[in-house]
Short mmCIF file of C-alpha atoms (C1' of nucleotides) in Angstrom, two decimals:
data_model
loop_
_atom_site.label_atom_id
_atom_site.label_comp_id
_atom_site.label_asym_id
_atom_site.label_seq_id
_atom_site.Cartn_x
_atom_site.Cartn_y
_atom_site.Cartn_z
CA MET R 10 -27.22 -2.55 -228.16
CA SER R 11 -25.87 -5.87 -227.00
CA LYS R 12 -26.37 -7.44 -223.63
CA GLU R 13 -24.46 -6.18 -220.62
CA VAL R 14 -21.23 -8.07 -220.01
CA ARG R 15 -21.10 -9.81 -216.65
CA VAL R 16 -18.07 -11.70 -215.45
CA ARG R 17 -17.06 -13.13 -212.12
CA PHE R 18 -14.15 -14.23 -210.04
CA ALA R 19 -14.98 -17.26 -207.92
CA PRO R 20 -12.29 -18.18 -205.39
CA SER R 21 -12.56 -20.85 -202.72
CA PRO R 22 -11.72 -19.37 -199.32
CA THR R 23 -9.44 -22.30 -198.59
CA GLY R 24 -6.15 -20.49 -199.16
CA TYR R 25 -4.59 -17.14 -199.84
CA LEU R 26 -5.00 -15.26 -203.07
CA HIS R 27 -1.89 -16.19 -205.01
CA VAL R 28 -0.64 -14.60 -208.19
CA GLY R 29 -2.41 -17.10 -210.43
CA GLY R 30 -5.78 -16.35 -208.90
CA ALA R 31 -4.99 -12.67 -208.81
CA ARG R 32 -4.30 -12.60 -212.51
CA THR R 33 -7.51 -14.44 -213.27
CA ALA R 34 -9.40 -11.89 -211.20
CA LEU R 35 -7.48 -9.10 -212.86
CA TYR R 36 -8.31 -10.23 -216.41
CA ASN R 37 -11.95 -10.57 -215.48
CA TRP R 38 -11.86 -7.10 -214.00
CA LEU R 39 -10.09 -5.59 -217.00
CA PHE R 40 -12.52 -7.23 -219.38
CA ALA R 41 -15.52 -5.99 -217.43
CA ARG R 42 -14.15 -2.46 -217.27
CA ASN R 43 -13.23 -2.51 -220.94
CA GLN R 44 -16.70 -3.65 -221.91
CA GLY R 45 -18.49 -1.39 -219.50
CA GLY R 46 -19.83 -4.48 -217.79
CA LYS R 47 -19.99 -5.85 -214.27
CA PHE R 48 -17.32 -7.70 -212.31
CA LEU R 49 -18.82 -9.95 -209.65
CA LEU R 50 -17.39 -11.92 -206.76
CA ARG R 51 -18.60 -15.35 -205.74
CA ILE R 52 -17.21 -17.23 -202.76
CA GLU R 53 -17.14 -20.96 -203.40
CA ASN R 54 -17.28 -22.12 -199.83
CA THR R 55 -19.00 -25.47 -200.14
CA ASP R 56 -15.90 -27.21 -198.87
CA VAL R 57 -16.86 -26.35 -195.32
CA LYS R 58 -13.94 -28.11 -193.68
CA ARG R 59 -11.27 -26.23 -195.58
CA SER R 60 -13.02 -22.89 -196.01
CA SER R 61 -12.76 -20.08 -193.54
CA LYS R 62 -14.08 -16.58 -193.09
CA GLU R 63 -10.53 -15.51 -192.37
CA MET R 64 -9.32 -16.62 -195.79
CA GLU R 65 -12.28 -14.93 -197.41
CA GLU R 66 -11.28 -11.68 -195.75
CA TYR R 67 -7.67 -12.10 -196.87
CA ILE R 68 -8.78 -12.67 -200.44
CA LYS R 69 -11.00 -9.61 -200.43
CA GLU R 70 -8.27 -7.52 -198.84
CA ALA R 71 -5.81 -8.63 -201.50
CA MET R 72 -8.26 -7.88 -204.30
CA LEU R 73 -9.05 -4.43 -203.01
CA TRP R 74 -5.37 -3.72 -202.49
CA LEU R 75 -4.83 -4.55 -206.16
CA GLY R 76 -7.74 -2.35 -207.09
CA LEU R 77 -10.04 -5.17 -208.17
CA ASN R 78 -13.33 -3.92 -206.84
CA TRP R 79 -16.50 -5.92 -207.45
CA ASP R 80 -19.81 -4.44 -208.42
CA GLU R 81 -22.61 -6.28 -206.67
CA ASP R 82 -23.25 -8.19 -203.47
CA ILE R 83 -21.01 -11.19 -202.99
CA VAL R 84 -22.67 -14.52 -203.77
CA TYR R 85 -21.97 -17.35 -201.34
CA GLN R 86 -22.43 -20.89 -202.55
CA LEU R 87 -23.13 -22.20 -199.09
CA ASP R 88 -26.28 -20.05 -198.97
CA ARG R 89 -27.57 -21.75 -202.08
CA LEU R 90 -27.47 -25.46 -201.27
CA GLU R 91 -31.23 -25.83 -201.55
CA ILE R 92 -31.18 -24.26 -204.98
CA TYR R 93 -28.63 -26.73 -206.29
CA ARG R 94 -30.63 -29.63 -204.92
CA LYS R 95 -33.79 -28.30 -206.49
CA PHE R 96 -32.17 -28.06 -209.90
CA ALA R 97 -30.63 -31.49 -209.51
CA ARG R 98 -34.09 -32.96 -208.81
CA GLU R 99 -35.35 -31.18 -211.87
CA LEU R 100 -32.75 -33.00 -213.95
CA ILE R 101 -33.79 -36.31 -212.43
CA GLU R 102 -37.39 -35.62 -213.34
CA LYS R 103 -36.32 -34.90 -216.88
CA GLY R 104 -34.45 -38.18 -216.92
CA LEU R 105 -31.13 -36.38 -217.44
CA ALA R 106 -29.71 -37.36 -214.07
CA TYR R 107 -30.14 -40.26 -211.70
CA TYR R 108 -29.56 -41.37 -208.15
CA CYS R 109 -26.61 -43.59 -207.54
CA TYR R 110 -25.27 -45.59 -204.66
CA THR R 111 -21.73 -46.51 -203.78
CA PRO R 112 -21.54 -49.82 -201.92
CA PRO R 113 -19.15 -49.90 -198.94
CA GLU R 114 -16.82 -52.34 -200.67
CA GLU R 115 -16.29 -49.78 -203.46
CA LEU R 116 -15.20 -47.15 -200.98
CA LYS R 117 -12.49 -49.45 -199.70
CA LYS R 118 -10.91 -49.60 -203.13
CA GLU R 119 -7.49 -48.15 -203.24
CA GLY R 120 -6.18 -45.83 -205.90
CA GLY R 121 -9.50 -44.39 -207.01
CA GLY R 122 -11.86 -45.94 -209.51
CA VAL R 123 -14.71 -45.89 -207.04
CA GLU R 124 -17.97 -46.71 -208.78
CA CYS R 125 -21.38 -45.28 -208.06
CA PHE R 126 -24.20 -47.43 -209.43
CA GLU R 127 -27.58 -46.23 -210.61
CA VAL R 128 -30.32 -47.29 -208.20
CA ASP R 129 -34.01 -46.83 -207.58
CA PRO R 130 -34.17 -44.37 -204.68
CA ALA R 131 -37.36 -45.98 -203.37
CA LYS R 132 -35.41 -49.12 -202.62
CA TYR R 133 -32.53 -47.27 -200.95
CA GLN R 134 -34.38 -45.21 -198.34
CA GLY R 135 -32.00 -43.90 -195.71
CA LYS R 136 -28.91 -44.82 -197.70
CA PRO R 137 -26.56 -42.05 -198.82
CA LEU R 138 -27.32 -41.43 -202.47
CA ALA R 139 -25.44 -39.19 -204.86
CA ILE R 140 -26.86 -37.72 -208.05
CA LYS R 141 -25.14 -38.32 -211.33
CA PHE R 142 -25.54 -36.52 -214.61
CA ARG R 143 -26.22 -38.70 -217.60
CA VAL R 144 -23.91 -37.98 -220.52
CA PRO R 145 -24.96 -39.25 -223.92
CA ASN R 146 -22.72 -41.85 -225.48
CA GLU R 147 -22.93 -40.31 -228.90
CA GLY R 148 -21.87 -37.02 -230.36
CA THR R 149 -19.49 -34.33 -229.26
CA THR R 150 -19.61 -31.29 -227.05
CA GLU R 151 -17.72 -28.34 -228.35
CA PHE R 152 -17.17 -24.66 -227.82
CA ASP R 153 -15.23 -21.76 -229.22
CA ASP R 154 -12.79 -20.49 -226.69
CA ILE R 155 -12.08 -16.80 -227.11
CA ILE R 156 -8.40 -17.40 -226.50
CA ARG R 157 -7.89 -20.90 -227.90
CA GLY R 158 -10.40 -21.25 -230.65
CA HIS R 159 -12.45 -24.33 -231.28
CA ILE R 160 -12.24 -27.14 -228.72
CA SER R 161 -14.11 -30.40 -229.06
CA PHE R 162 -14.68 -33.39 -226.80
CA ARG R 163 -16.31 -36.72 -227.59
CA ASN R 164 -19.17 -37.31 -225.20
CA LYS R 165 -18.17 -40.92 -224.72
CA ASP R 166 -14.89 -39.68 -223.27
CA ILE R 167 -16.67 -37.54 -220.74
CA GLY R 168 -18.86 -40.15 -219.06
CA ASP R 169 -21.51 -39.69 -216.40
CA PHE R 170 -20.38 -37.54 -213.50
CA VAL R 171 -21.61 -36.74 -210.02
CA ILE R 172 -23.41 -33.42 -209.61
CA VAL R 173 -24.56 -33.77 -206.01
CA ARG R 174 -22.59 -35.80 -203.52
CA SER R 175 -24.21 -38.18 -201.11
CA ASP R 176 -23.84 -35.56 -198.37
CA GLY R 177 -25.98 -33.18 -200.42
CA ILE R 178 -23.12 -30.89 -201.43
CA PRO R 179 -23.05 -30.05 -205.14
CA THR R 180 -19.87 -30.75 -207.07
CA TYR R 181 -17.85 -27.95 -208.56
CA ASN R 182 -19.10 -28.40 -212.12
CA PHE R 183 -22.73 -28.34 -211.13
CA ALA R 184 -22.64 -25.43 -208.71
CA VAL R 185 -20.67 -23.33 -211.16
CA VAL R 186 -23.27 -23.68 -213.88
CA VAL R 187 -26.22 -23.02 -211.61
CA ASP R 188 -24.49 -19.98 -210.13
CA ASP R 189 -23.19 -18.58 -213.38
CA HIS R 190 -26.65 -18.85 -214.85
CA TYR R 191 -28.24 -17.28 -211.78
CA MET R 192 -25.71 -14.46 -211.80
CA GLY R 193 -26.24 -13.82 -215.49
CA ILE R 194 -22.59 -14.45 -216.33
CA THR R 195 -21.93 -13.80 -220.01
CA HIS R 196 -18.21 -14.61 -220.14
CA VAL R 197 -16.41 -17.24 -218.11
CA ILE R 198 -12.76 -16.24 -217.85
CA ARG R 199 -10.72 -18.71 -215.84
CA GLY R 200 -7.59 -20.84 -215.75
CA GLU R 201 -6.62 -23.34 -218.39
CA ASP R 202 -6.99 -26.10 -215.82
CA HIS R 203 -10.75 -25.80 -216.31
CA ILE R 204 -10.78 -26.60 -220.01
CA SER R 205 -11.75 -30.20 -219.45
CA ASN R 206 -14.52 -29.14 -217.05
CA THR R 207 -16.06 -26.99 -219.72
CA PRO R 208 -17.82 -29.71 -221.78
CA LYS R 209 -19.43 -31.06 -218.60
CA GLN R 210 -20.68 -27.62 -217.79
CA ILE R 211 -21.96 -27.06 -221.30
CA LEU R 212 -23.92 -30.33 -221.10
CA ILE R 213 -25.56 -29.04 -217.94
CA TYR R 214 -26.45 -25.74 -219.59
CA GLN R 215 -27.99 -27.69 -222.43
CA ALA R 216 -29.90 -29.95 -220.05
CA PHE R 217 -31.58 -26.88 -218.57
CA ASP R 218 -31.83 -25.17 -221.91
CA TRP R 219 -29.93 -22.23 -220.48
CA GLU R 220 -27.92 -19.83 -222.56
CA ILE R 221 -24.27 -20.89 -222.69
CA PRO R 222 -21.76 -18.16 -221.85
CA GLU R 223 -18.59 -17.43 -223.77
CA PHE R 224 -15.46 -19.09 -222.45
CA ALA R 225 -11.89 -17.82 -222.26
CA HIS R 226 -9.25 -20.05 -220.73
CA LEU R 227 -6.17 -18.30 -219.48
CA PRO R 228 -2.72 -19.89 -219.60
CA MET R 229 -1.17 -21.04 -216.35
CA ILE R 230 1.48 -19.18 -214.41
CA LEU R 231 4.62 -21.20 -213.74
CA GLY R 232 7.40 -20.95 -211.21
CA PRO R 233 11.02 -20.39 -212.27
CA ASP R 234 11.42 -24.18 -212.48
CA LYS R 235 8.62 -24.21 -215.04
CA LYS R 236 6.47 -26.12 -212.64
CA ARG R 237 3.11 -24.94 -211.48
CA LEU R 238 3.45 -22.01 -209.12
CA SER R 239 3.35 -23.11 -205.50
CA LYS R 240 4.47 -22.23 -202.01
CA ARG R 241 7.93 -23.41 -202.86
CA HIS R 242 8.44 -20.36 -205.03
CA GLY R 243 8.68 -17.84 -202.24
CA ALA R 244 5.76 -15.52 -201.74
CA THR R 245 2.55 -17.43 -202.02
CA SER R 246 0.05 -14.72 -201.14
CA VAL R 247 -0.44 -11.49 -203.01
CA LEU R 248 -0.33 -9.75 -199.65
CA GLU R 249 3.21 -10.97 -199.12
CA TYR R 250 4.24 -8.93 -202.11
CA ARG R 251 2.56 -5.95 -200.52
CA ASP R 252 4.45 -6.59 -197.31
CA GLU R 253 7.74 -6.63 -199.16
CA GLY R 254 6.98 -3.28 -200.64
CA ILE R 255 5.60 -4.04 -204.06
CA LEU R 256 3.20 -1.30 -205.09
CA PRO R 257 -0.25 -2.48 -206.18
CA GLU R 258 0.10 -0.57 -209.44
CA ALA R 259 3.31 -2.45 -210.16
CA LEU R 260 1.87 -5.87 -209.48
CA PHE R 261 -1.18 -4.96 -211.52
CA ASN R 262 0.98 -3.89 -214.44
CA PHE R 263 3.17 -6.95 -214.18
CA LEU R 264 0.32 -9.43 -213.92
CA ALA R 265 -1.60 -7.82 -216.75
CA LEU R 266 1.39 -8.19 -219.05
CA LEU R 267 1.96 -11.78 -218.01
CA GLY R 268 0.05 -13.41 -220.81
CA TRP R 269 -1.32 -10.33 -222.48
CA SER R 270 0.29 -7.57 -224.47
CA PRO R 271 -1.25 -4.36 -225.73
CA GLY R 272 0.67 -4.91 -228.96
CA ASP R 273 3.12 -2.06 -228.80
CA ASN R 274 6.49 -2.24 -227.14
CA ARG R 275 5.50 -0.61 -223.88
CA GLU R 276 6.20 -2.33 -220.60
CA ILE R 277 4.80 0.27 -218.27
CA VAL R 278 1.14 0.76 -219.04
CA PRO R 279 -1.11 2.80 -216.78
CA LYS R 280 -4.30 1.17 -215.60
CA ASP R 281 -6.71 3.42 -217.48
CA GLU R 282 -4.78 2.70 -220.64
CA MET R 283 -5.06 -1.01 -220.01
CA ILE R 284 -8.77 -0.76 -219.56
CA LYS R 285 -8.97 0.91 -222.94
CA LEU R 286 -6.74 -1.59 -224.72
CA PHE R 287 -7.58 -4.87 -223.03
CA ASP R 288 -8.66 -7.56 -225.45
CA LEU R 289 -9.09 -11.23 -224.58
CA ARG R 290 -8.25 -12.17 -228.15
CA ARG R 291 -4.75 -10.82 -227.56
CA VAL R 292 -4.16 -13.06 -224.58
CA GLY R 293 -1.46 -15.63 -225.26
CA LYS R 294 -1.96 -19.37 -225.13
CA ARG R 295 1.17 -20.60 -223.51
CA ALA R 296 1.98 -20.80 -219.85
CA ALA R 297 4.15 -17.99 -218.51
CA VAL R 298 6.95 -18.10 -215.97
CA PHE R 299 6.61 -15.66 -213.12
CA ASP R 300 9.75 -13.54 -213.33
CA LEU R 301 10.43 -11.88 -210.02
CA ASP R 302 13.24 -9.77 -211.47
CA LYS R 303 10.90 -8.14 -213.90
CA LEU R 304 8.32 -7.50 -211.20
CA HIS R 305 11.00 -5.79 -209.15
CA TRP R 306 12.07 -3.71 -212.12
CA ILE R 307 8.51 -2.60 -212.80
CA ASN R 308 8.15 -1.80 -209.13
CA SER R 309 11.23 0.41 -209.19
CA GLU R 310 9.77 2.22 -212.19
CA TYR R 311 6.54 2.90 -210.33
CA ILE R 312 8.38 4.04 -207.23
CA ARG R 313 10.33 6.51 -209.34
CA MET R 314 7.19 7.84 -210.98
CA LYS R 315 5.51 8.65 -207.70
CA ALA R 316 5.88 11.92 -205.84
CA ASP R 317 8.37 12.02 -202.97
CA GLU R 318 5.64 12.76 -200.50
CA GLU R 319 3.67 9.70 -201.50
CA ILE R 320 6.69 7.43 -201.31
CA TYR R 321 7.42 8.91 -197.91
CA ARG R 322 3.94 8.01 -196.77
CA LEU R 323 4.19 4.50 -198.24
CA ALA R 324 7.69 3.74 -197.01
CA LEU R 325 7.32 5.16 -193.51
CA PRO R 326 5.63 2.04 -192.05
CA TYR R 327 8.58 -0.06 -193.18
CA VAL R 328 11.25 1.99 -191.46
CA GLU R 329 9.07 2.44 -188.40
CA LYS R 330 8.46 -1.25 -188.11
CA ALA R 331 12.19 -1.87 -188.44
CA GLY R 332 12.75 0.43 -185.48
CA LEU R 333 14.75 2.99 -187.41
CA VAL R 334 12.27 5.82 -187.29
CA LYS R 335 10.77 6.43 -183.88
CA THR R 336 10.30 10.13 -183.18
CA GLU R 337 8.74 13.05 -184.97
CA GLU R 338 12.30 14.24 -185.59
CA ASP R 339 13.14 10.92 -187.23
CA ARG R 340 10.13 11.23 -189.46
CA GLU R 341 11.17 14.69 -190.55
CA ARG R 342 14.59 13.37 -191.38
CA PHE R 343 13.15 10.41 -193.25
CA ARG R 344 11.11 12.82 -195.31
CA LYS R 345 14.39 14.32 -196.48
CA VAL R 346 15.97 10.90 -197.00
CA VAL R 347 13.26 9.66 -199.37
CA PRO R 348 14.22 11.79 -202.38
CA LEU R 349 17.83 10.63 -201.99
CA LEU R 350 16.93 6.94 -202.03
CA LYS R 351 13.81 6.84 -204.16
CA GLU R 352 15.72 6.08 -207.34
CA ARG R 353 17.89 3.48 -205.70
CA VAL R 354 15.19 1.28 -204.32
CA ARG R 355 13.37 -1.65 -205.91
CA LEU R 356 11.09 -2.55 -203.02
CA LEU R 357 9.76 -0.30 -200.31
CA LYS R 358 11.44 -2.50 -197.75
CA ASP R 359 14.80 -1.60 -199.32
CA PHE R 360 14.46 1.74 -197.56
CA ILE R 361 15.21 -0.07 -194.32
CA ASP R 362 18.69 -1.12 -195.23
CA LEU R 363 19.57 1.83 -197.41
CA SER R 364 18.58 4.45 -194.88
CA GLU R 365 19.98 2.79 -191.79
CA TYR R 366 22.91 5.15 -191.25
CA PHE R 367 20.66 8.17 -191.27
CA PHE R 368 19.21 6.97 -187.99
CA LYS R 369 21.96 4.90 -186.41
CA ASP R 370 25.60 5.48 -185.58
CA VAL R 371 28.15 3.96 -187.88
CA GLU R 372 29.62 0.97 -186.05
CA THR R 373 31.72 -0.65 -188.74
CA TYR R 374 33.32 0.40 -191.97
CA ASP R 375 32.97 -1.62 -195.12
CA GLU R 376 36.03 -3.84 -195.33
CA LYS R 377 36.76 -3.35 -199.00
CA GLY R 378 36.14 0.34 -198.59
CA VAL R 379 38.71 0.53 -195.81
CA LYS R 380 41.32 -1.09 -198.04
CA LYS R 381 40.52 1.19 -200.88
CA HIS R 382 39.88 4.55 -199.27
CA PHE R 383 41.34 4.54 -195.76
CA LYS R 384 44.92 4.72 -196.99
CA GLU R 385 48.05 6.50 -195.86
CA GLY R 386 47.47 10.15 -195.12
CA VAL R 387 43.73 9.97 -195.06
CA GLU R 388 43.44 11.08 -191.41
CA GLU R 389 45.11 14.34 -192.24
CA ARG R 390 42.69 15.02 -195.06
CA LEU R 391 39.72 14.20 -192.89
CA ARG R 392 41.08 16.34 -190.08
CA LEU R 393 41.38 19.32 -192.40
CA LEU R 394 37.90 18.69 -193.68
CA VAL R 395 36.50 18.65 -190.16
CA GLU R 396 38.19 21.99 -189.45
CA ARG R 397 36.64 23.60 -192.48
CA LEU R 398 33.22 22.09 -191.97
CA GLU R 399 33.22 23.41 -188.42
CA ASN R 400 33.62 26.92 -189.80
CA LEU R 401 30.63 26.56 -192.11
CA ASP R 402 27.65 28.67 -191.18
CA SER R 403 25.26 27.12 -193.60
CA PHE R 404 25.52 23.36 -193.86
CA ASP R 405 23.82 22.93 -197.18
CA GLU R 406 24.71 20.76 -200.13
CA LYS R 407 26.40 23.51 -202.11
CA SER R 408 28.50 24.79 -199.25
CA ILE R 409 29.71 21.33 -198.36
CA GLU R 410 30.64 20.66 -201.94
CA ASN R 411 32.54 23.94 -202.16
CA VAL R 412 34.50 23.12 -199.03
CA VAL R 413 35.43 19.66 -200.25
CA ARG R 414 36.44 20.75 -203.69
CA ALA R 415 38.42 23.72 -202.44
CA LEU R 416 40.28 21.49 -200.00
CA ALA R 417 41.08 18.98 -202.71
CA GLU R 418 42.44 21.69 -204.89
CA GLU R 419 44.63 23.12 -202.15
CA LEU R 420 46.00 19.69 -201.35
CA GLY R 421 46.56 18.99 -205.01
CA VAL R 422 44.50 15.80 -204.95
CA SER R 423 41.39 14.75 -206.81
CA ALA R 424 38.10 15.42 -205.08
CA ALA R 425 37.51 11.68 -205.05
CA LYS R 426 40.41 11.33 -202.62
CA ILE R 427 38.33 13.21 -200.09
CA ILE R 428 34.86 12.19 -201.14
CA HIS R 429 35.32 8.44 -200.82
CA PRO R 430 36.97 8.41 -197.40
CA THR R 431 34.39 10.89 -196.17
CA ARG R 432 31.53 8.73 -197.42
CA LEU R 433 33.04 5.73 -195.69
CA ALA R 434 33.50 7.68 -192.47
CA VAL R 435 30.01 9.14 -192.48
CA THR R 436 28.00 6.16 -193.72
CA GLY R 437 30.27 3.17 -193.22
CA ARG R 438 29.62 2.26 -196.82
CA THR R 439 31.11 2.75 -200.25
CA PHE R 440 27.91 3.50 -202.08
CA GLY R 441 24.80 5.56 -201.66
CA PRO R 442 23.32 8.92 -202.58
CA GLY R 443 25.47 11.87 -203.52
CA LEU R 444 27.78 12.64 -200.61
CA PHE R 445 26.97 16.31 -200.29
CA GLU R 446 23.22 15.92 -200.22
CA LEU R 447 23.53 13.03 -197.83
CA MET R 448 25.68 15.09 -195.47
CA ALA R 449 23.29 17.98 -195.61
CA VAL R 450 20.48 15.72 -194.47
CA LEU R 451 22.64 14.24 -191.73
CA GLY R 452 23.52 17.68 -190.39
CA LYS R 453 26.70 19.42 -189.41
CA ASP R 454 27.10 18.08 -185.88
CA GLU R 455 26.46 14.49 -186.85
CA CYS R 456 28.85 14.61 -189.81
CA ILE R 457 31.63 16.11 -187.75
CA LYS R 458 31.04 13.60 -184.97
CA ARG R 459 31.29 10.72 -187.41
CA LEU R 460 34.35 12.13 -189.12
CA LYS R 461 36.11 12.51 -185.78
CA LYS R 462 35.15 9.00 -184.83
CA ALA R 463 36.65 7.71 -188.07
CA ILE R 464 39.85 9.67 -187.47
CA THR R 465 40.15 8.12 -184.02
CA TRP R 466 39.48 4.70 -185.49
CA LEU R 467 42.21 5.26 -188.05
CA GLU R 468 44.70 6.39 -185.44
CA GLU R 469 44.05 3.42 -183.22
CA ARG R 470 44.42 1.10 -186.12
CA LYS R 471 47.71 2.69 -187.04
CA ARG R 472 49.01 2.33 -183.50
CA GLU R 473 48.05 -1.34 -183.41
CA LYS R 474 49.73 -1.92 -186.70
CA GLY R 475 52.74 0.15 -185.95
CA GLY R 476 53.69 -1.61 -182.79
"C1'" G N 10 -3.53 -44.92 -219.04
"C1'" G N 11 -7.60 -41.87 -221.68
"C1'" C N 12 -8.92 -37.03 -223.21
"C1'" C N 13 -7.56 -31.97 -223.85
"C1'" C N 14 -4.23 -27.74 -224.22
"C1'" C N 15 0.48 -25.61 -225.40
"C1'" A N 16 5.50 -24.76 -228.06
"C1'" U N 17 9.68 -17.42 -230.83
"C1'" C N 18 16.21 -15.32 -227.08
"C1'" G N 19 17.48 -17.80 -219.94
"C1'" U N 20 12.48 -15.10 -218.81
"C1'" C N 21 8.00 -11.90 -220.50
"C1'" U N 22 6.63 -10.93 -225.35
"C1'" A N 23 5.97 -8.49 -230.87
"C1'" A N 24 5.20 -10.57 -235.70
"C1'" U N 25 -1.67 -12.14 -237.93
"C1'" G N 26 2.46 -15.76 -245.40
"C1'" G N 27 6.74 -11.28 -247.49
"C1'" C N 28 12.26 -6.03 -245.05
"C1'" U N 29 19.06 -8.53 -241.66
"C1'" A N 30 12.71 -12.19 -236.51
"C1'" G N 31 11.52 -6.25 -233.04
"C1'" G N 32 11.14 -4.72 -227.76
"C1'" A N 33 11.59 -5.50 -222.32
"C1'" C N 34 13.79 -8.01 -217.83
"C1'" A N 35 18.28 -10.48 -216.57
"C1'" C N 36 23.51 -10.85 -217.90
"C1'" C N 37 28.18 -8.62 -220.04
"C1'" G N 38 30.97 -4.35 -221.97
"C1'" C N 39 31.54 1.01 -222.78
"C1'" U N 40 29.87 5.91 -221.35
"C1'" C N 41 28.20 9.66 -217.77
"C1'" U N 42 29.52 10.30 -212.66
"C1'" U N 43 32.27 11.43 -206.04
"C1'" U N 44 30.27 5.86 -205.29
"C1'" C N 45 25.77 3.14 -206.07
"C1'" A N 46 21.38 3.46 -208.72
"C1'" A N 47 19.23 5.65 -212.91
"C1'" G N 48 20.35 7.30 -217.93
"C1'" G N 49 22.87 6.82 -222.90
"C1'" C N 50 25.42 3.44 -226.34
"C1'" G N 51 26.65 -1.50 -227.60
"C1'" G N 52 26.96 -6.95 -226.98
"C1'" C N 53 25.28 -11.97 -225.85
"C1'" G N 54 21.04 -14.69 -227.13
"C1'" G N 55 15.46 -17.40 -230.10
"C1'" C N 56 11.44 -19.55 -234.21
"C1'" G N 57 12.01 -27.87 -230.52
"C1'" G N 58 12.67 -31.66 -234.83
"C1'" G N 59 10.87 -33.72 -239.49
"C1'" G N 60 7.72 -33.64 -243.52
"C1'" G N 61 4.35 -31.06 -246.64
"C1'" U N 62 1.25 -26.48 -248.92
"C1'" U N 63 3.32 -21.95 -251.32
"C1'" C N 64 7.09 -17.92 -255.71
"C1'" G N 65 7.80 -17.30 -250.39
"C1'" A N 66 6.44 -20.19 -243.74
"C1'" A N 67 7.93 -18.30 -236.96
"C1'" U N 68 3.09 -17.80 -239.18
"C1'" C N 69 -1.20 -22.79 -242.64
"C1'" C N 70 -1.58 -28.65 -242.54
"C1'" C N 71 0.41 -33.54 -240.76
"C1'" C N 72 3.78 -36.49 -237.78
"C1'" C N 73 7.33 -36.77 -233.87
"C1'" U N 74 9.36 -34.82 -229.47
"C1'" G N 75 8.90 -32.04 -225.20
"C1'" G N 76 6.00 -29.44 -221.45
"C1'" G N 77 1.30 -28.81 -218.90
"C1'" G N 78 -3.87 -29.71 -217.39
"C1'" C N 79 -8.26 -32.66 -216.30
"C1'" C N 80 -10.25 -37.39 -215.37
"C1'" A N 81 -9.24 -42.17 -213.88
#
RNA sequence: GGCCCCAUCGUCUAAUGGCUAGGACACCGCUCUUUCAAGGCGGCGGCGGGGGUUCGAAUCCCCCUGGGGCCA
């Protein structure tokens, strides 16, 4: 029986959880679940100025929305400052780290290159001293990355580095090692941008004689311009995708397959299946472009797979917020609208536009539609249709269809000659759900009202044109 | 600038030395259909370049080029 797998996601609460961070968290989560291990959350809030509780809450909300639940109490770096300092002093005692001082003239240097010189702390009482880690000049530091294989660095290229700043705050590389050791992390799964931090961290592990975890460096996620993903590429926070109506299952699926593939040709893979199949060794090495089109396609697939009732529940807030659905009656109608639109929607917010005419009068008719379907003689056809619809007792899909088709036959025209103008009259548009089901949802009175309105509109237009 | 990583259709990817390099998104046709969407069928389109190794290379090695990251 091997040791329990423990992984962590360690965001800084200085910004939103973006898709890059989300995928890192997601791979950690998948790996932990696959291995029957633990997924932990650590908040790296030592940058006090830029960190906020608010951002921390956003990050947690986004993670939970995606289904990335963590297993133990959250670890906060800011609570552990004394511990870092203690371990740093231990390294000094061992002669593996030293105090250093940066003279004021160094700080004035422009363009970096600021030096911090080793000093005897006894002679620099009261001066701000940093602590630097001593890196041997000889040899190499290497590791076997689960994703990338063997990676080696010459120690002389690494050079001494600061582990505790003069203000007493530990640097990233130092805090990470102390925390990962303390948390019993067995596998460090993080972005490729940390590869060059890894040898520094390994040197620290070795200095303490701590067990070195396994490393897996994930490829970056790029924007459509192949540049690093940033605010310029639209939605920056995972929660913005939620607000647009991306389902968490869809984003999960999409992100999981961005850099990893189960090996078969499937694109839609349920979460439990992913947990079973996930394998870090199958994660790709090259950076991946975030393809919004594909995300939207996956989302539409998930929307289609869900029950009408669930989509109703999920989509309702969108149409309510847009002011379309206000009353209990509206909600009942929207419940009937959902099955008609479910297969035509990519994002939940698409319900707003696509269902508008179910809740609002038709004010304008699609221009191209008018040219195409509101032609000579159309008023007469619509007038006859109104007459027959008025005589219908049961205004259901089948009855409406029978009326329309019978009328077409009597007039010796194709059903399309009635269907298209009617759609335009009733919805103002040239596309949408099947006409008969749509009319049934709209109801007899409303359909007749709209048809009459269109007839009037046509007559007025004719008069204007005619003279 | 130094170090490190990466390189298959426009995009996400499959291929673990061996069938005409497979699938998906997007795009374009055709089909189904009352429209749209979905579906079905088909098309477009790729191993960055050059050297090796091998009977045989997308796959292994080297160089170049091009991206990217970290540090300075």
